[in-house]
Coordinates of C-alpha atoms and ligand atoms in Angstrom, one line a residue:
X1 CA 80.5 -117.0 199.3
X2 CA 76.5 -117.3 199.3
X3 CA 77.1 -118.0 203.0
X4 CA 78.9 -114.8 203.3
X5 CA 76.4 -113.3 201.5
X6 CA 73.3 -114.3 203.1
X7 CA 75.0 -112.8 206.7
X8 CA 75.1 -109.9 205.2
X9 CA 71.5 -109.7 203.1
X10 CA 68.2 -111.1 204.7
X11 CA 66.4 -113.1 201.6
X12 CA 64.2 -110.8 199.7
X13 CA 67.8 -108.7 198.7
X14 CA 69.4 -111.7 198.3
X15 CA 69.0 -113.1 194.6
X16 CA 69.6 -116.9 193.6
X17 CA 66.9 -118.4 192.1
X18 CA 66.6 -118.6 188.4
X19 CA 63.4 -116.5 188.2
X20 CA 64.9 -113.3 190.2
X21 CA 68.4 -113.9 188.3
X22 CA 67.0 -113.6 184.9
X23 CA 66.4 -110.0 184.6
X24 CA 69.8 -109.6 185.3
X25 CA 70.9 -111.2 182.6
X26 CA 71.8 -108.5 180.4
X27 CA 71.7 -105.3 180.3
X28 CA 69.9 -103.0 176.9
X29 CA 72.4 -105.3 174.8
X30 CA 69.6 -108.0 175.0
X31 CA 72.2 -109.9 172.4
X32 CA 75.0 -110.9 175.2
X33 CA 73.1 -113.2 178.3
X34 CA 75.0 -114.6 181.2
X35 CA 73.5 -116.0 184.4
X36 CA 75.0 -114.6 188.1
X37 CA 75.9 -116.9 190.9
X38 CA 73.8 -114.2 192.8
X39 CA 72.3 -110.6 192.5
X40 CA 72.3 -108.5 195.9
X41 CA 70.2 -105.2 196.6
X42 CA 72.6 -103.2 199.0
X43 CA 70.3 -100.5 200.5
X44 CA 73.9 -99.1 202.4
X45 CA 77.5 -97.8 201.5
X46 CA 78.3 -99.7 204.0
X47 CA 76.4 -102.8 202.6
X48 CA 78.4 -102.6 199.1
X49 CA 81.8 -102.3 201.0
X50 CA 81.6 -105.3 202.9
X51 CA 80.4 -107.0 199.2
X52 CA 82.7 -106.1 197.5
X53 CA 85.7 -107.1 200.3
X54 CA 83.9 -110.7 200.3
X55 CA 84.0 -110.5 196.7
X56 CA 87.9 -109.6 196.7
X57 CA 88.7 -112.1 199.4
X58 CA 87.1 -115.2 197.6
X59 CA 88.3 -113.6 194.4
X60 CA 85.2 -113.4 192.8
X61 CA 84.4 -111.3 190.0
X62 CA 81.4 -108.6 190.8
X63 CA 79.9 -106.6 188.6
X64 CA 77.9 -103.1 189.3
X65 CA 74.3 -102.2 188.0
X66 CA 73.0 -99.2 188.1
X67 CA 69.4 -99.9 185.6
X68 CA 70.9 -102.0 183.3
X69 CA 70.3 -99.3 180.4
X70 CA 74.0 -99.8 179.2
X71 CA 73.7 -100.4 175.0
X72 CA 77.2 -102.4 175.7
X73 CA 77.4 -104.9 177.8
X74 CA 78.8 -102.6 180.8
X75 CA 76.7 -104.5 183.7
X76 CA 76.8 -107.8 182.1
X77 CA 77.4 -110.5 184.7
X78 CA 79.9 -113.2 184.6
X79 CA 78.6 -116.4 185.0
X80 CA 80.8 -116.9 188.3
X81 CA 80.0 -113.6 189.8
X82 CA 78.0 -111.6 191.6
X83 CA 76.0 -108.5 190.7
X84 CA 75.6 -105.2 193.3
X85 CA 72.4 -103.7 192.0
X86 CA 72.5 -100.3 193.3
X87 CA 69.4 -98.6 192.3
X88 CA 67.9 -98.9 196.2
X89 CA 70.6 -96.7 197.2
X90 CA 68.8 -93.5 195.7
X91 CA 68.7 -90.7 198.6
X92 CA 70.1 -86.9 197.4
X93 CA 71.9 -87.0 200.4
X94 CA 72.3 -83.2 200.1
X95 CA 71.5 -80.1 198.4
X96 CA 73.4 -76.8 198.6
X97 CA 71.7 -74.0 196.3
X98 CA 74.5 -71.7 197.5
X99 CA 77.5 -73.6 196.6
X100 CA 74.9 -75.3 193.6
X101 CA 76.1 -79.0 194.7
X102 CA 74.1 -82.0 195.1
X103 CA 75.7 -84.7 196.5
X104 CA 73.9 -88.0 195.6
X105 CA 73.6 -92.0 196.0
X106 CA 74.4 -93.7 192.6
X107 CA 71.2 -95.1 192.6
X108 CA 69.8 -91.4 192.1
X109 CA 68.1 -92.1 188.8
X110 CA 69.1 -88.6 186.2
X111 CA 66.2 -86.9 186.2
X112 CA 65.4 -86.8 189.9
X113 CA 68.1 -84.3 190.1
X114 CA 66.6 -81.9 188.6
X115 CA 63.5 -82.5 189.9
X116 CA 64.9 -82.3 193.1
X117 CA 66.7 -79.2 192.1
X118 CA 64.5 -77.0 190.2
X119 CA 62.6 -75.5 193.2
X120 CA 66.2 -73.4 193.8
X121 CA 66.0 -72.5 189.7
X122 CA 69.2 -75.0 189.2
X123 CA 69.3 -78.2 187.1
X124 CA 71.8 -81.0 186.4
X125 CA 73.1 -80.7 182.8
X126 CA 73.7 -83.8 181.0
X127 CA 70.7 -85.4 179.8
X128 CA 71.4 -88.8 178.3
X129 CA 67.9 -89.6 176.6
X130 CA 67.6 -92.8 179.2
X131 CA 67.6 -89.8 181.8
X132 CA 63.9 -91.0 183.1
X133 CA 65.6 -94.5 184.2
X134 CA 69.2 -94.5 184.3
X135 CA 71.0 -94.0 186.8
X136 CA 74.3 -91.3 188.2
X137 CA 76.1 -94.3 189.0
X138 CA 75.9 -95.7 185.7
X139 CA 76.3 -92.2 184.0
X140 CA 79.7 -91.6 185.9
X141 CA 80.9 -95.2 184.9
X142 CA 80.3 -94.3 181.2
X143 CA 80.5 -90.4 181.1
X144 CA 77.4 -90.2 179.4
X145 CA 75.7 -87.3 178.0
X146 CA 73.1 -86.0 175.6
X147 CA 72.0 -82.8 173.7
X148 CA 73.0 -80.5 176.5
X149 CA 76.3 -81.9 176.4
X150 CA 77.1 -80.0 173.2
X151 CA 77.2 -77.3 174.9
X152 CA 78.2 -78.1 178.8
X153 CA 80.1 -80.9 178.5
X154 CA 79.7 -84.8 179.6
X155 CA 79.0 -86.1 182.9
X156 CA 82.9 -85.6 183.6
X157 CA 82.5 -81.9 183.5
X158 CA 79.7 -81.9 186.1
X159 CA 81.5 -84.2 188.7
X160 CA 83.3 -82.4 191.3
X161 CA 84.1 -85.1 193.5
X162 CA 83.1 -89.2 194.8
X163 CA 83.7 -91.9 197.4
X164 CA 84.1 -95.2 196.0
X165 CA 85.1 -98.4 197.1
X166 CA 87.9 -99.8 194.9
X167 CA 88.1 -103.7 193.7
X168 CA 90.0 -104.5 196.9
X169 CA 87.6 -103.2 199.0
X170 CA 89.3 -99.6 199.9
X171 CA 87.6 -96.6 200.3
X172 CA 88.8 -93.7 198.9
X173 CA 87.3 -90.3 198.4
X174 CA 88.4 -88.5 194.9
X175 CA 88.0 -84.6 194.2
X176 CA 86.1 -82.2 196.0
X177 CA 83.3 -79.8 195.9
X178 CA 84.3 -77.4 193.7
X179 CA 86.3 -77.0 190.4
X180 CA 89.6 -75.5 191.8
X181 CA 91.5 -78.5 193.3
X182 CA 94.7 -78.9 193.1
X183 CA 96.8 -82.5 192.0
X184 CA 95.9 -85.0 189.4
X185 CA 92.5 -85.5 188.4
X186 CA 92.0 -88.1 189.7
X187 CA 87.6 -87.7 189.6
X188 CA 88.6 -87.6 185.3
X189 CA 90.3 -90.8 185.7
X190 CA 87.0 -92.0 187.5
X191 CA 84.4 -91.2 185.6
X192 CA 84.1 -93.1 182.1
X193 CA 86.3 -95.7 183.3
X194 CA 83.2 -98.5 182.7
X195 CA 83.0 -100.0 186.8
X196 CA 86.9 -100.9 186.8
X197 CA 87.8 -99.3 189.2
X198 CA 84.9 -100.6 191.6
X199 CA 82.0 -98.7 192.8
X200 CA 81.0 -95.1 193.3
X201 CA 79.3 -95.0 196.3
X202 CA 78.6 -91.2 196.7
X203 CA 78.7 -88.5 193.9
X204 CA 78.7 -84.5 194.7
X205 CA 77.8 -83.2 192.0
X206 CA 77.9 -79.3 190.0
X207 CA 74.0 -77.7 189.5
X208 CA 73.8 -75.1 186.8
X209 CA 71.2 -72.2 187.1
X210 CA 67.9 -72.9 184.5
X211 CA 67.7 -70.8 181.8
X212 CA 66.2 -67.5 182.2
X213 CA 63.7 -69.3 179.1
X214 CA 63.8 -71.5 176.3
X215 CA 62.4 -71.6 173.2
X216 CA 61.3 -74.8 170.5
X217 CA 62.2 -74.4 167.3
X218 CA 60.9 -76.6 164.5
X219 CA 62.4 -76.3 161.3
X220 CA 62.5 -78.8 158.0
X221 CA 64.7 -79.7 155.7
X222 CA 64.8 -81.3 152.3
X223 CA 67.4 -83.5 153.1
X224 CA 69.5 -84.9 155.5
X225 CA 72.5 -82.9 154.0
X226 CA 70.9 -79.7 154.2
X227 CA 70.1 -80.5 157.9
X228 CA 73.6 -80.7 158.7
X229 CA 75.0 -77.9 157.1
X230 CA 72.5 -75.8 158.9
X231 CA 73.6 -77.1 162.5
X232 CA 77.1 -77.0 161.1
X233 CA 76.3 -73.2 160.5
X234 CA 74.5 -72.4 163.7
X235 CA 77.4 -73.7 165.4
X236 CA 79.9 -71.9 163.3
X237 CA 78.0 -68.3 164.0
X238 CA 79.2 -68.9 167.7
X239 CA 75.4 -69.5 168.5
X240 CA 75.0 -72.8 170.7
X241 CA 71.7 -74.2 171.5
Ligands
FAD301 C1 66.7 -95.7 175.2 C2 68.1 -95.4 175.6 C3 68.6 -94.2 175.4 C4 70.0 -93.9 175.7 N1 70.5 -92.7 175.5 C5 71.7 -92.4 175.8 C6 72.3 -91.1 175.6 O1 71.6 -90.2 175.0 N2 73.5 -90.8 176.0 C7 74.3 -91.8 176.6 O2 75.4 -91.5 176.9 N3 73.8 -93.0 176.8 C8 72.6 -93.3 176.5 N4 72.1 -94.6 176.7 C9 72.9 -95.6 177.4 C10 72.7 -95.7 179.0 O3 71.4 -95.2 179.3 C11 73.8 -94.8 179.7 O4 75.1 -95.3 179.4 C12 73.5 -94.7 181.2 O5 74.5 -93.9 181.8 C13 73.6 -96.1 181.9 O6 73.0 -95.9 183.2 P1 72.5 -97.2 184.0 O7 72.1 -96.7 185.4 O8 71.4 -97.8 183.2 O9 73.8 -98.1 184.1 P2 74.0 -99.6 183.8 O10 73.5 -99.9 182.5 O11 73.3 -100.4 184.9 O12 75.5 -99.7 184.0 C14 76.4 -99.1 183.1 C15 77.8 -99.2 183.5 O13 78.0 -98.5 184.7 C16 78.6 -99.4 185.7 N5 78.0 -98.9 187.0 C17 76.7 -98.7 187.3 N6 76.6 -98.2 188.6 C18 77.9 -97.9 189.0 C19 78.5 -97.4 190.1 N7 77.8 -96.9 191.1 N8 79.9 -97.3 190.2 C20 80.6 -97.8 189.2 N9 80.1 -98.3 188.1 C21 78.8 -98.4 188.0 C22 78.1 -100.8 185.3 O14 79.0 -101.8 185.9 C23 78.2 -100.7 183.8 O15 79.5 -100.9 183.4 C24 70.8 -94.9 176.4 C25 70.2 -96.2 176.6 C26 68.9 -96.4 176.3 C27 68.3 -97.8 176.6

């Protein structure tokens, strides 16, 4: 399998030693630790296919990594296997302010989207507070989301479509590039589903406009009680931040 491997990744992408291994480790559950045969740095779809069919072929197990800020275990490795760190594939392959897509690599860390984006006054909604690192691979394998998510919805609701490569090795391409498709959501059974069903290789996904302005509001509470019955009443007037 290494063999395999180093055919298909010159050295410097091509992790065995115990010293380039060990950050791999784990993931942000520091607690769980297991050592990979190898780590490979794809920098091509194409690159994670043919890994993944070697990986199916010698039946060994492989485990995706986006940046490894999963609080669960999600990119742990197994001892035996091999891990496909994708954070080198990180190109926004496309923008369309019109249609308000992007269509990303998984290694497209959160935030960049928006940075990306803003110039066209659009943004990508969910906002998991590791947004600065992690990745929209690792976001559509867990379906993350953060404050703007109480209103907009998780991850899920802002994936119109991917290509990924299943465990087997084949490539098939799920959704679409809008909301309005037709068949079994197929891009819902995707996204959350923790890297079991393989490796999303290409993401399109919805843009929202920015607000036309926002405003910070500080406010403080005697206890924790109180603090909760007021968001509990906010929410209840129909007003959602
Ligand atoms: C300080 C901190 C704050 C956080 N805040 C939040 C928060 O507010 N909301 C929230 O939801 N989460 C939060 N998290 C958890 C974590 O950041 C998210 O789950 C994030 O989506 C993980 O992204 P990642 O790139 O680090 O993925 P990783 O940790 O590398 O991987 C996570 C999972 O995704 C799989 N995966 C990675 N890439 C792919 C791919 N291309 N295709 C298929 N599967 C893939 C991995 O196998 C693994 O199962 C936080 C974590 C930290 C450390």
């Amino acid at each position: 399998m290494l063999q395999s491997l180093a055919r298909l990744y010159p050295p410097p992408r091509l992790l065995t030693r115990p010293g380039g291994l060990l950050p791999y480790e784990s993931d942000g559950l520091t607690v769980f630790r297991a050592r990979p045969r190898a780590v490979v740095l794809p920098e091509s779809r194409e690159e994670v296919i043919e890994t993944v069919r070697l990986c199916h072929r010698a039946q060994i197990p492989f485990v995706a990594r986006g940046s490894g800020t999963s609080l669960s275990g999600g990119a742990l490795p197994h001892t035996d296997g091999i891990v496909i760190a994708l954070n080198r594939l990180n190109r926004i392959i496309e923008v369309d302010p019109v249609d308000r897509i992007a269509v990303v690599e998984p290694g497209v860390i959160n935030l960049d989207v928006s940075s990306a984006v803003a110039s066209h006054g659009l943004y990508y909604a969910p906002d998991p507070s590791s947004q600065p690192v992690c990745t929209i691979g690792g976001n559509v394998a867990f379906n993350s989301g953060g404050a703007h998510c109480f209103k907009y919805g998780m991850t899920l609701n802002h994936v119109l479509g991917l290509e990924a490569v299943l465990p087997d090795g084949t490539v098939v391409t799920l959704g679409g590039r809008s909301l309005e498709l037709t068949g079994p959501d197929l891009v819902g059974a995707y996204v959350g589903s923790e890297g079991l069903f393989g490796i999303a290789l290409e993401i399109t996904l919805r843009l929202l406009p920015q607000p036309e302005c926002s405003r910070t509001v500080l406010a403080a509470y005697q206890s924790l009680e109180a603090a909760g019955d007021a968001v509990s009443h906010i929410v209840a007037s129909g007003l959602l931040p």
